[in-house]
Amino acid sequence: MSLANGRHYLAIPGPSVIPDRVLQAMHRAAPNIYTGALVDLTTTLIPDLCSVARTTGKVAMYVANGHGVWEAAVSNVLNAGDTALVLATGRFAVGWSEMAVWLGINPRIIDFGLRSAIDPDRVAEALTADKDHQIKAVMTVHVDTATSARNDIAALRRVLDDAGHPALLMVDCIASLCCDRFEMDAWGVDVMVAGSQKGLMTPPGMGFVFFNEKADAIRETCSNVTHYWDWRPRAVPEDFYQYWDGTAPTHHLYGLREALDIINEEGLEHVWHRHDVLAQAYWSALESWSTDGPIEINMSDRESRSHAVTAVRIGAPNGTALRDWMTAKAGVTLGIGLGMAPAGDPAWHGFFRIGHMGHVNAHMVLGVVGALQAGLVALGIPHGKGGLEAAVEVCAAA
Ligand SMILES: *Cc1c(COP(=O)(O)O)cnc(C)c1O
C-alpha cells in the first residue's frame, strides 16, 4: 500500500527544498520597481552574497539559471579563439565548456572520469607544458552534481602559482555554495558562478557571477561580451534597472533576502558543519548497506565527496525501481543518475542521487534513510544490515 500521502519531499540535487519562510516572503502583490522597499532590499543582498562566497570582490546578478551564468562568466573574460583548460570530474565542467564553445572558446579537456576528483599533478603537467600561456582560463566545478565529486580548489590555486601560470581560475559553485566550505578569496578563485536554487534555497531563476579585480581587468580587453551579459553595470549600477538590464526578478529578491537571513541566523560555519554531518549520516547508512549486495557510493574516498549530493550505484534495474518505490510508497523523490550511462541503455536504471543541500535537517535525512531501507526490503534488493542504525549513530554523536 502507498504511505506517500503527507508532505512530499523532493530530495534531488536542485531545485532544493524551499523553506516556508522563503515561500511566505514571496507571497505578496507585485512591488514598485522604481523606488521603495524592493530597491532598498536589493542593496542589502550584495554584501550578504559576497559574504557567503567569502569574497571582497564583486557580484553581478542575472535573471537566469546556472546555464545563463555559465555563459555570462565566459563571455566577460574569454575571447573567441582563446583556449580554456577544462577539468572534468563528471558532467558539469564539460557542460560549461560546451556553452563556451558557442562563444568560440577552444576547450582543452582533462577528464578525470566519473569516480575521481581532480588530480593536481596532471593539471600541473598541462600548465607547465603551456609555455606560451595559450591557456587563458582553468574552468572547473567545486562539486560535480552528477558524480558527487568534490574538488580541492585551493590545491588548484597552488598548482597555478607553482607553475607561474597567469590563467584565470574559474569555478562553478552552483551545487556547493552554502553547502560545502568554499573560500573564494582565500583559495584564489578569480571567477565563481552560483545559482539561487540549491544551497541558497530560493526557486530557480536567479544566477550570480562573482569576480575579483584580476578578472575585471581582463573584462576590460574582452570583445566577446554583449551588453546584456556585461557584469560591470550589474555589479556597479547607476540605476536600479541596471542590476538586471530590465525588470527586476521581484519575488525572487524577497525570497533570496529571507534565505540569506536564514543562513545568517544559523551562521555559515554552522551551515557547512550541518551539511557535513548530514552527508556523513547518509554515507554511513549507504556504507553499511554496501557490505552485502549491489549498493556502492559512487565516490569511494570520503575526502572527495560533496556534502550537498551523494551519487549511488545500485545496478540496473534497481536504481529506477527504488526511486519509483520511494515516490509511490514513501513520498520522497530522489535524483536520477546523470551521465553514468546513456539514456536508452538498460544500465541507465542502475543509479540514483540524493540531494542533501540547503534546508535539510536530521529528521529529513533519517526519514529518507529509513524509507530507503524499507524500499530495499520491499523490493528484495540485497543489502548489508544496520544502515539506519549507522545514520542514527552519526546524528546522535553530533
Ligand atoms: C545545477 C547545476 C548546474 C546547472 O544549473 P541550471 O540552473 O540547471 O542551469 C550547473 N553546475 C552545477 C554544478 C550544478 O549543480
PDB file of C-alpha atoms in Angstrom, residues 203-379:
ATOM      1  CA  PRO A 203      13.374  28.958  -6.603  1.00  0.00           C
ATOM      2  CA  PRO A 204      15.395  28.573  -9.824  1.00  0.00           C
ATOM      3  CA  GLY A 205      15.666  31.758 -11.863  1.00  0.00           C
ATOM      4  CA  MET A 206      18.485  33.828 -10.413  1.00  0.00           C
ATOM      5  CA  GLY A 207      22.192  33.355 -11.080  1.00  0.00           C
ATOM      6  CA  PHE A 208      25.313  35.063  -9.757  1.00  0.00           C
ATOM      7  CA  VAL A 209      28.788  35.721 -11.112  1.00  0.00           C
ATOM      8  CA  PHE A 210      31.380  36.713  -8.527  1.00  0.00           C
ATOM      9  CA  PHE A 211      34.647  38.176  -9.805  1.00  0.00           C
ATOM     10  CA  ASN A 212      37.819  39.775  -8.488  1.00  0.00           C
ATOM     11  CA  GLU A 213      39.913  42.685  -9.794  1.00  0.00           C
ATOM     12  CA  LYS A 214      42.159  40.462 -11.876  1.00  0.00           C
ATOM     13  CA  ALA A 215      39.130  39.101 -13.745  1.00  0.00           C
ATOM     14  CA  ASP A 216      37.634  42.557 -14.118  1.00  0.00           C
ATOM     15  CA  ALA A 217      40.875  43.836 -15.665  1.00  0.00           C
ATOM     16  CA  ILE A 218      40.610  41.067 -18.274  1.00  0.00           C
ATOM     17  CA  ARG A 219      36.985  42.045 -18.857  1.00  0.00           C
ATOM     18  CA  GLU A 220      38.459  45.397 -19.993  1.00  0.00           C
ATOM     19  CA  THR A 221      40.080  43.790 -23.031  1.00  0.00           C
ATOM     20  CA  CYS A 222      37.349  41.265 -23.766  1.00  0.00           C
ATOM     21  CA  SER A 223      35.457  41.642 -27.026  1.00  0.00           C
ATOM     22  CA  ASN A 224      33.079  38.693 -26.574  1.00  0.00           C
ATOM     23  CA  VAL A 225      30.846  40.337 -24.023  1.00  0.00           C
ATOM     24  CA  THR A 226      27.496  41.752 -25.090  1.00  0.00           C
ATOM     25  CA  HIS A 227      25.651  44.485 -23.299  1.00  0.00           C
ATOM     26  CA  TYR A 228      23.194  42.076 -21.721  1.00  0.00           C
ATOM     27  CA  TRP A 229      25.828  39.770 -20.199  1.00  0.00           C
ATOM     28  CA  ASP A 230      28.264  42.546 -19.212  1.00  0.00           C
ATOM     29  CA  TRP A 231      28.933  42.180 -15.492  1.00  0.00           C
ATOM     30  CA  ARG A 232      30.017  45.770 -14.971  1.00  0.00           C
ATOM     31  CA  PRO A 233      26.724  47.722 -14.950  1.00  0.00           C
ATOM     32  CA  ARG A 234      25.167  44.884 -12.948  1.00  0.00           C
ATOM     33  CA  ALA A 235      27.879  44.944 -10.308  1.00  0.00           C
ATOM     34  CA  VAL A 236      28.118  48.741 -10.139  1.00  0.00           C
ATOM     35  CA  PRO A 237      24.749  50.043 -11.356  1.00  0.00           C
ATOM     36  CA  GLU A 238      23.940  53.721 -11.608  1.00  0.00           C
ATOM     37  CA  ASP A 239      20.228  52.970 -11.826  1.00  0.00           C
ATOM     38  CA  PHE A 240      18.267  50.150 -10.245  1.00  0.00           C
ATOM     39  CA  TYR A 241      17.212  48.566 -13.577  1.00  0.00           C
ATOM     40  CA  GLN A 242      20.892  48.078 -14.467  1.00  0.00           C
ATOM     41  CA  TYR A 243      21.202  45.323 -11.879  1.00  0.00           C
ATOM     42  CA  TRP A 244      19.110  43.229 -14.278  1.00  0.00           C
ATOM     43  CA  ASP A 245      19.286  45.115 -17.549  1.00  0.00           C
ATOM     44  CA  GLY A 246      15.492  45.223 -17.361  1.00  0.00           C
ATOM     45  CA  THR A 247      12.739  44.279 -14.956  1.00  0.00           C
ATOM     46  CA  ALA A 248      13.896  43.009 -11.575  1.00  0.00           C
ATOM     47  CA  PRO A 249      13.086  39.404 -10.568  1.00  0.00           C
ATOM     48  CA  THR A 250      10.844  40.965  -7.937  1.00  0.00           C
ATOM     49  CA  HIS A 251       9.628  37.959  -5.948  1.00  0.00           C
ATOM     50  CA  HIS A 252      12.923  36.126  -6.133  1.00  0.00           C
ATOM     51  CA  LEU A 253      14.526  39.096  -4.386  1.00  0.00           C
ATOM     52  CA  TYR A 254      12.166  38.808  -1.423  1.00  0.00           C
ATOM     53  CA  GLY A 255      12.755  35.071  -1.323  1.00  0.00           C
ATOM     54  CA  LEU A 256      16.525  35.416  -1.532  1.00  0.00           C
ATOM     55  CA  ARG A 257      16.554  38.066   1.212  1.00  0.00           C
ATOM     56  CA  GLU A 258      14.715  35.666   3.510  1.00  0.00           C
ATOM     57  CA  ALA A 259      17.001  32.753   2.569  1.00  0.00           C
ATOM     58  CA  LEU A 260      20.112  34.814   3.345  1.00  0.00           C
ATOM     59  CA  ASP A 261      18.544  35.805   6.666  1.00  0.00           C
ATOM     60  CA  ILE A 262      18.027  32.134   7.477  1.00  0.00           C
ATOM     61  CA  ILE A 263      21.676  31.412   6.607  1.00  0.00           C
ATOM     62  CA  ASN A 264      22.925  34.379   8.636  1.00  0.00           C
ATOM     63  CA  GLU A 265      20.838  33.369  11.659  1.00  0.00           C
ATOM     64  CA  GLU A 266      22.359  29.892  11.622  1.00  0.00           C
ATOM     65  CA  GLY A 267      25.842  31.144  10.695  1.00  0.00           C
ATOM     66  CA  LEU A 268      27.687  29.991   7.568  1.00  0.00           C
ATOM     67  CA  GLU A 269      30.190  27.876   9.520  1.00  0.00           C
ATOM     68  CA  HIS A 270      27.309  26.048  11.166  1.00  0.00           C
ATOM     69  CA  VAL A 271      25.523  25.643   7.846  1.00  0.00           C
ATOM     70  CA  TRP A 272      28.650  23.965   6.429  1.00  0.00           C
ATOM     71  CA  HIS A 273      29.015  21.785   9.509  1.00  0.00           C
ATOM     72  CA  ARG A 274      25.359  20.695   9.374  1.00  0.00           C
ATOM     73  CA  HIS A 275      25.814  19.651   5.729  1.00  0.00           C
ATOM     74  CA  ASP A 276      28.969  17.759   6.674  1.00  0.00           C
ATOM     75  CA  VAL A 277      27.278  15.767   9.449  1.00  0.00           C
ATOM     76  CA  LEU A 278      24.103  15.039   7.476  1.00  0.00           C
ATOM     77  CA  ALA A 279      26.173  13.868   4.497  1.00  0.00           C
ATOM     78  CA  GLN A 280      28.068  11.539   6.827  1.00  0.00           C
ATOM     79  CA  ALA A 281      24.772  10.127   8.090  1.00  0.00           C
ATOM     80  CA  TYR A 282      23.854   9.188   4.508  1.00  0.00           C
ATOM     81  CA  TRP A 283      27.326   7.795   3.819  1.00  0.00           C
ATOM     82  CA  SER A 284      27.303   5.656   6.940  1.00  0.00           C
ATOM     83  CA  ALA A 285      23.926   4.176   6.015  1.00  0.00           C
ATOM     84  CA  LEU A 286      24.988   3.532   2.421  1.00  0.00           C
ATOM     85  CA  GLU A 287      28.331   2.049   3.501  1.00  0.00           C
ATOM     86  CA  SER A 288      26.526  -0.371   5.840  1.00  0.00           C
ATOM     87  CA  TRP A 289      24.153  -1.455   3.082  1.00  0.00           C
ATOM     88  CA  SER A 290      27.069  -1.807   0.670  1.00  0.00           C
ATOM     89  CA  THR A 291      28.742  -4.527   2.773  1.00  0.00           C
ATOM     90  CA  ASP A 292      26.455  -7.042   1.064  1.00  0.00           C
ATOM     91  CA  GLY A 293      24.799  -6.606  -2.346  1.00  0.00           C
ATOM     92  CA  PRO A 294      24.978  -4.118  -5.199  1.00  0.00           C
ATOM     93  CA  ILE A 295      24.930  -0.758  -3.388  1.00  0.00           C
ATOM     94  CA  GLU A 296      28.010   1.444  -3.710  1.00  0.00           C
ATOM     95  CA  ILE A 297      28.623   5.149  -3.167  1.00  0.00           C
ATOM     96  CA  ASN A 298      29.977   6.500  -6.446  1.00  0.00           C
ATOM     97  CA  MET A 299      32.883   8.356  -4.811  1.00  0.00           C
ATOM     98  CA  SER A 300      34.794   5.885  -2.654  1.00  0.00           C
ATOM     99  CA  ASP A 301      37.053   8.452  -0.950  1.00  0.00           C
ATOM    100  CA  ARG A 302      35.253  10.466   1.753  1.00  0.00           C
ATOM    101  CA  GLU A 303      37.651  13.396   1.256  1.00  0.00           C
ATOM    102  CA  SER A 304      36.467  13.777  -2.335  1.00  0.00           C
ATOM    103  CA  ARG A 305      32.745  13.583  -1.614  1.00  0.00           C
ATOM    104  CA  SER A 306      30.372  16.514  -1.771  1.00  0.00           C
ATOM    105  CA  HIS A 307      28.329  17.403   1.308  1.00  0.00           C
ATOM    106  CA  ALA A 308      25.454  18.558  -0.916  1.00  0.00           C
ATOM    107  CA  VAL A 309      24.696  15.494  -3.030  1.00  0.00           C
ATOM    108  CA  THR A 310      25.515  11.780  -2.989  1.00  0.00           C
ATOM    109  CA  ALA A 311      25.563   9.701  -6.174  1.00  0.00           C
ATOM    110  CA  VAL A 312      24.881   5.997  -5.661  1.00  0.00           C
ATOM    111  CA  ARG A 313      25.402   2.918  -7.860  1.00  0.00           C
ATOM    112  CA  ILE A 314      22.964   0.078  -7.238  1.00  0.00           C
ATOM    113  CA  GLY A 315      22.856  -1.870 -10.527  1.00  0.00           C
ATOM    114  CA  ALA A 316      20.057  -1.911 -13.105  1.00  0.00           C
ATOM    115  CA  PRO A 317      17.119  -2.041 -12.765  1.00  0.00           C
ATOM    116  CA  ASN A 318      17.388  -1.406  -9.003  1.00  0.00           C
ATOM    117  CA  GLY A 319      18.037   2.336  -9.269  1.00  0.00           C
ATOM    118  CA  THR A 320      14.848   3.160 -11.119  1.00  0.00           C
ATOM    119  CA  ALA A 321      12.864   0.586  -9.129  1.00  0.00           C
ATOM    120  CA  LEU A 322      13.977   2.115  -5.840  1.00  0.00           C
ATOM    121  CA  ARG A 323      13.338   5.690  -6.997  1.00  0.00           C
ATOM    122  CA  ASP A 324       9.858   4.726  -8.181  1.00  0.00           C
ATOM    123  CA  TRP A 325       9.148   2.895  -4.925  1.00  0.00           C
ATOM    124  CA  MET A 326      10.285   5.916  -2.886  1.00  0.00           C
ATOM    125  CA  THR A 327       7.971   8.273  -4.759  1.00  0.00           C
ATOM    126  CA  ALA A 328       4.941   5.996  -4.864  1.00  0.00           C
ATOM    127  CA  LYS A 329       5.173   4.451  -1.405  1.00  0.00           C
ATOM    128  CA  ALA A 330       7.105   6.881   0.767  1.00  0.00           C
ATOM    129  CA  GLY A 331       6.544  10.356  -0.696  1.00  0.00           C
ATOM    130  CA  VAL A 332      10.211  11.023  -1.454  1.00  0.00           C
ATOM    131  CA  THR A 333      11.612  11.899  -4.880  1.00  0.00           C
ATOM    132  CA  LEU A 334      15.286  11.034  -5.428  1.00  0.00           C
ATOM    133  CA  GLY A 335      17.508  12.227  -8.266  1.00  0.00           C
ATOM    134  CA  ILE A 336      18.176  10.190 -11.391  1.00  0.00           C
ATOM    135  CA  GLY A 337      21.686   9.075 -12.265  1.00  0.00           C
ATOM    136  CA  LEU A 338      23.239  11.711 -14.519  1.00  0.00           C
ATOM    137  CA  GLY A 339      25.904  10.990 -17.112  1.00  0.00           C
ATOM    138  CA  MET A 340      26.542   7.493 -15.750  1.00  0.00           C
ATOM    139  CA  ALA A 341      25.065   5.549 -18.681  1.00  0.00           C
ATOM    140  CA  PRO A 342      23.454   6.705 -21.935  1.00  0.00           C
ATOM    141  CA  ALA A 343      19.660   7.145 -21.894  1.00  0.00           C
ATOM    142  CA  GLY A 344      18.112   4.088 -23.530  1.00  0.00           C
ATOM    143  CA  ASP A 345      20.887   1.797 -22.250  1.00  0.00           C
ATOM    144  CA  PRO A 346      19.452  -0.650 -19.649  1.00  0.00           C
ATOM    145  CA  ALA A 347      22.416   0.285 -17.405  1.00  0.00           C
ATOM    146  CA  TRP A 348      20.855   3.763 -17.067  1.00  0.00           C
ATOM    147  CA  HIS A 349      18.498   2.283 -14.462  1.00  0.00           C
ATOM    148  CA  GLY A 350      21.332   1.405 -12.082  1.00  0.00           C
ATOM    149  CA  PHE A 351      21.871   4.757 -10.349  1.00  0.00           C
ATOM    150  CA  PHE A 352      20.261   7.347  -8.123  1.00  0.00           C
ATOM    151  CA  ARG A 353      21.330  10.526  -6.355  1.00  0.00           C
ATOM    152  CA  ILE A 354      20.262  12.024  -3.059  1.00  0.00           C
ATOM    153  CA  GLY A 355      20.212  15.802  -2.761  1.00  0.00           C
ATOM    154  CA  HIS A 356      21.017  16.999   0.771  1.00  0.00           C
ATOM    155  CA  MET A 357      21.574  20.664   0.076  1.00  0.00           C
ATOM    156  CA  GLY A 358      20.057  23.667   1.786  1.00  0.00           C
ATOM    157  CA  HIS A 359      17.014  23.401   4.019  1.00  0.00           C
ATOM    158  CA  VAL A 360      17.646  19.871   5.303  1.00  0.00           C
ATOM    159  CA  ASN A 361      17.819  18.594   8.865  1.00  0.00           C
ATOM    160  CA  ALA A 362      18.324  15.393  10.825  1.00  0.00           C
ATOM    161  CA  HIS A 363      14.748  14.148  10.742  1.00  0.00           C
ATOM    162  CA  MET A 364      14.568  14.591   6.962  1.00  0.00           C
ATOM    163  CA  VAL A 365      17.778  12.638   6.452  1.00  0.00           C
ATOM    164  CA  LEU A 366      16.839   9.893   8.916  1.00  0.00           C
ATOM    165  CA  GLY A 367      13.397   9.754   7.284  1.00  0.00           C
ATOM    166  CA  VAL A 368      14.897   9.228   3.846  1.00  0.00           C
ATOM    167  CA  VAL A 369      17.387   6.659   5.171  1.00  0.00           C
ATOM    168  CA  GLY A 370      14.544   4.749   6.864  1.00  0.00           C
ATOM    169  CA  ALA A 371      12.403   4.933   3.735  1.00  0.00           C
ATOM    170  CA  LEU A 372      15.325   3.751   1.579  1.00  0.00           C
ATOM    171  CA  GLN A 373      15.861   0.791   3.878  1.00  0.00           C
ATOM    172  CA  ALA A 374      12.147  -0.051   3.682  1.00  0.00           C
ATOM    173  CA  GLY A 375      12.385   0.164  -0.113  1.00  0.00           C
ATOM    174  CA  LEU A 376      15.388  -2.187  -0.205  1.00  0.00           C
ATOM    175  CA  VAL A 377      13.462  -4.704   1.907  1.00  0.00           C
ATOM    176  CA  ALA A 378      10.217  -4.335  -0.060  1.00  0.00           C
ATOM    177  CA  LEU A 379      11.976  -4.752  -3.415  1.00  0.00           C
TER     178      LEU A 379
END
